[in-house]
């Protein structure tokens, strides 16, 4: 779904920006978009695909005034899923001296 939803969003947004001849489309990715790892085949495949989509869109739309970029978020995003599946993450960050409570 990551690639297809990115494609649909990119197509819709680009169609609205092209008549103006300017605009920026940002796709957020993960480290998995450049390096897969054990147990993350589906996630890495989706992120690889989204990166390829953004690169293709950049080459196609750049000459027409649109900037397309793929931004890698290198690390977990604080969500309930992360807390449920990686309960040790908060303690590890605290040991490193990071403030995670605001």
PDB file of C-alpha atoms in Angstrom:
ATOM      1  CA  UNK A   1       0.000   0.000   0.000  1.00  0.00           C
ATOM      2  CA  UNK A   2       2.908   2.379   0.666  1.00  0.00           C
ATOM      3  CA  UNK A   3       3.917   2.583  -2.987  1.00  0.00           C
ATOM      4  CA  UNK A   4       0.406   2.684  -4.403  1.00  0.00           C
ATOM      5  CA  UNK A   5      -0.825   5.326  -1.979  1.00  0.00           C
ATOM      6  CA  UNK A   6       2.314   7.369  -2.690  1.00  0.00           C
ATOM      7  CA  UNK A   7       1.641   7.050  -6.406  1.00  0.00           C
ATOM      8  CA  UNK A   8      -1.989   8.136  -6.046  1.00  0.00           C
ATOM      9  CA  UNK A   9      -1.102  11.076  -3.817  1.00  0.00           C
ATOM     10  CA  UNK A  10       1.790  12.134  -6.042  1.00  0.00           C
ATOM     11  CA  UNK A  11      -0.340  11.974  -9.170  1.00  0.00           C
ATOM     12  CA  UNK A  12      -3.118  14.064  -7.610  1.00  0.00           C
ATOM     13  CA  UNK A  13      -0.812  16.675  -6.099  1.00  0.00           C
ATOM     14  CA  UNK A  14       1.306  16.963  -9.253  1.00  0.00           C
ATOM     15  CA  UNK A  15      -1.788  17.485 -11.408  1.00  0.00           C
ATOM     16  CA  UNK A  16      -2.668  20.514  -9.263  1.00  0.00           C
ATOM     17  CA  UNK A  17       0.876  21.928  -9.233  1.00  0.00           C
ATOM     18  CA  UNK A  18       1.758  21.489 -12.904  1.00  0.00           C
ATOM     19  CA  UNK A  19      -0.537  24.263 -14.187  1.00  0.00           C
ATOM     20  CA  UNK A  20       1.289  26.692 -11.871  1.00  0.00           C
ATOM     21  CA  UNK A  21       4.696  25.391 -12.971  1.00  0.00           C
ATOM     22  CA  UNK A  22       5.993  25.154  -9.418  1.00  0.00           C
ATOM     23  CA  UNK A  23       5.613  23.180  -6.219  1.00  0.00           C
ATOM     24  CA  UNK A  24       7.259  20.674  -3.930  1.00  0.00           C
ATOM     25  CA  UNK A  25       6.268  17.086  -3.169  1.00  0.00           C
ATOM     26  CA  UNK A  26       7.959  15.417  -0.205  1.00  0.00           C
ATOM     27  CA  UNK A  27       7.913  11.684   0.443  1.00  0.00           C
ATOM     28  CA  UNK A  28       9.106  10.426   3.817  1.00  0.00           C
ATOM     29  CA  UNK A  29      11.029   7.194   3.898  1.00  0.00           C
ATOM     30  CA  UNK A  30      13.123   5.143   6.245  1.00  0.00           C
ATOM     31  CA  UNK A  31      16.624   3.728   6.394  1.00  0.00           C
ATOM     32  CA  UNK A  32      15.028   0.557   5.018  1.00  0.00           C
ATOM     33  CA  UNK A  33      14.613   2.386   1.699  1.00  0.00           C
ATOM     34  CA  UNK A  34      18.361   2.038   1.112  1.00  0.00           C
ATOM     35  CA  UNK A  35      19.190  -1.033   3.199  1.00  0.00           C
ATOM     36  CA  UNK A  36      16.996  -4.020   3.998  1.00  0.00           C
ATOM     37  CA  UNK A  37      17.337  -6.099   7.145  1.00  0.00           C
ATOM     38  CA  UNK A  38      16.247  -9.478   8.466  1.00  0.00           C
ATOM     39  CA  UNK A  39      12.581  -9.634   9.356  1.00  0.00           C
ATOM     40  CA  UNK A  40      11.698  -6.461   7.461  1.00  0.00           C
ATOM     41  CA  UNK A  41      11.365  -7.705   3.860  1.00  0.00           C
ATOM     42  CA  UNK A  42       7.861  -6.308   3.314  1.00  0.00           C
ATOM     43  CA  UNK A  43       8.671  -2.962   4.954  1.00  0.00           C
ATOM     44  CA  UNK A  44      11.973  -2.576   3.086  1.00  0.00           C
ATOM     45  CA  UNK A  45      10.352  -3.474  -0.242  1.00  0.00           C
ATOM     46  CA  UNK A  46       7.665  -0.849   0.261  1.00  0.00           C
ATOM     47  CA  UNK A  47      10.199   1.801   1.241  1.00  0.00           C
ATOM     48  CA  UNK A  48      12.507   0.889  -1.679  1.00  0.00           C
ATOM     49  CA  UNK A  49       9.513   1.294  -3.993  1.00  0.00           C
ATOM     50  CA  UNK A  50       8.524   4.655  -2.557  1.00  0.00           C
ATOM     51  CA  UNK A  51      12.087   5.923  -2.971  1.00  0.00           C
ATOM     52  CA  UNK A  52      12.130   4.774  -6.614  1.00  0.00           C
ATOM     53  CA  UNK A  53       8.768   6.458  -7.176  1.00  0.00           C
ATOM     54  CA  UNK A  54      10.041   9.755  -5.793  1.00  0.00           C
ATOM     55  CA  UNK A  55      13.222   9.558  -7.888  1.00  0.00           C
ATOM     56  CA  UNK A  56      11.219   8.852 -11.039  1.00  0.00           C
ATOM     57  CA  UNK A  57       8.788  11.667 -10.301  1.00  0.00           C
ATOM     58  CA  UNK A  58      11.701  14.035  -9.647  1.00  0.00           C
ATOM     59  CA  UNK A  59      13.224  13.275 -13.043  1.00  0.00           C
ATOM     60  CA  UNK A  60       9.901  13.570 -14.829  1.00  0.00           C
ATOM     61  CA  UNK A  61       8.533  16.634 -13.054  1.00  0.00           C
ATOM     62  CA  UNK A  62      11.730  18.561 -12.293  1.00  0.00           C
ATOM     63  CA  UNK A  63      12.060  20.001 -15.800  1.00  0.00           C
ATOM     64  CA  UNK A  64       8.450  21.187 -15.468  1.00  0.00           C
ATOM     65  CA  UNK A  65       9.129  23.208 -12.305  1.00  0.00           C
ATOM     66  CA  UNK A  66       8.184  20.724  -9.587  1.00  0.00           C
ATOM     67  CA  UNK A  67      10.633  19.621  -6.923  1.00  0.00           C
ATOM     68  CA  UNK A  68      10.188  16.055  -5.645  1.00  0.00           C
ATOM     69  CA  UNK A  69      12.277  14.771  -2.750  1.00  0.00           C
ATOM     70  CA  UNK A  70      12.545  11.617  -0.672  1.00  0.00           C
ATOM     71  CA  UNK A  71      13.436  12.341   2.964  1.00  0.00           C
ATOM     72  CA  UNK A  72      14.780   9.574   5.180  1.00  0.00           C
ATOM     73  CA  UNK A  73      13.615   9.573   8.789  1.00  0.00           C
ATOM     74  CA  UNK A  74      16.464   7.624  10.383  1.00  0.00           C
ATOM     75  CA  UNK A  75      14.861   6.136  13.459  1.00  0.00           C
ATOM     76  CA  UNK A  76      11.557   5.199  14.970  1.00  0.00           C
ATOM     77  CA  UNK A  77       8.702   7.660  15.246  1.00  0.00           C
ATOM     78  CA  UNK A  78       7.048   7.827  18.660  1.00  0.00           C
ATOM     79  CA  UNK A  79       3.767   5.993  18.116  1.00  0.00           C
ATOM     80  CA  UNK A  80       1.695   3.529  20.162  1.00  0.00           C
ATOM     81  CA  UNK A  81       2.882   0.728  17.836  1.00  0.00           C
ATOM     82  CA  UNK A  82       6.518   1.479  18.715  1.00  0.00           C
ATOM     83  CA  UNK A  83       5.705   1.445  22.437  1.00  0.00           C
ATOM     84  CA  UNK A  84       3.914  -1.906  22.109  1.00  0.00           C
ATOM     85  CA  UNK A  85       6.514  -3.616  19.932  1.00  0.00           C
ATOM     86  CA  UNK A  86       9.715  -2.061  21.266  1.00  0.00           C
ATOM     87  CA  UNK A  87       9.111  -1.462  24.984  1.00  0.00           C
ATOM     88  CA  UNK A  88      12.846  -1.159  25.664  1.00  0.00           C
ATOM     89  CA  UNK A  89      13.264   1.814  23.298  1.00  0.00           C
ATOM     90  CA  UNK A  90      12.381   4.495  25.853  1.00  0.00           C
ATOM     91  CA  UNK A  91      14.863   3.114  28.396  1.00  0.00           C
ATOM     92  CA  UNK A  92      17.628   2.948  25.763  1.00  0.00           C
ATOM     93  CA  UNK A  93      17.046   6.582  24.803  1.00  0.00           C
ATOM     94  CA  UNK A  94      17.091   7.624  28.451  1.00  0.00           C
ATOM     95  CA  UNK A  95      20.492   5.926  28.884  1.00  0.00           C
ATOM     96  CA  UNK A  96      21.836   7.985  25.987  1.00  0.00           C
ATOM     97  CA  UNK A  97      20.730  11.231  27.602  1.00  0.00           C
ATOM     98  CA  UNK A  98      17.956  12.109  25.162  1.00  0.00           C
ATOM     99  CA  UNK A  99      14.928  13.957  26.496  1.00  0.00           C
ATOM    100  CA  UNK A 100      11.871  12.107  25.273  1.00  0.00           C
ATOM    101  CA  UNK A 101       9.260  13.659  27.530  1.00  0.00           C
ATOM    102  CA  UNK A 102       9.346  17.119  25.979  1.00  0.00           C
TER     103      UNK A 102
END
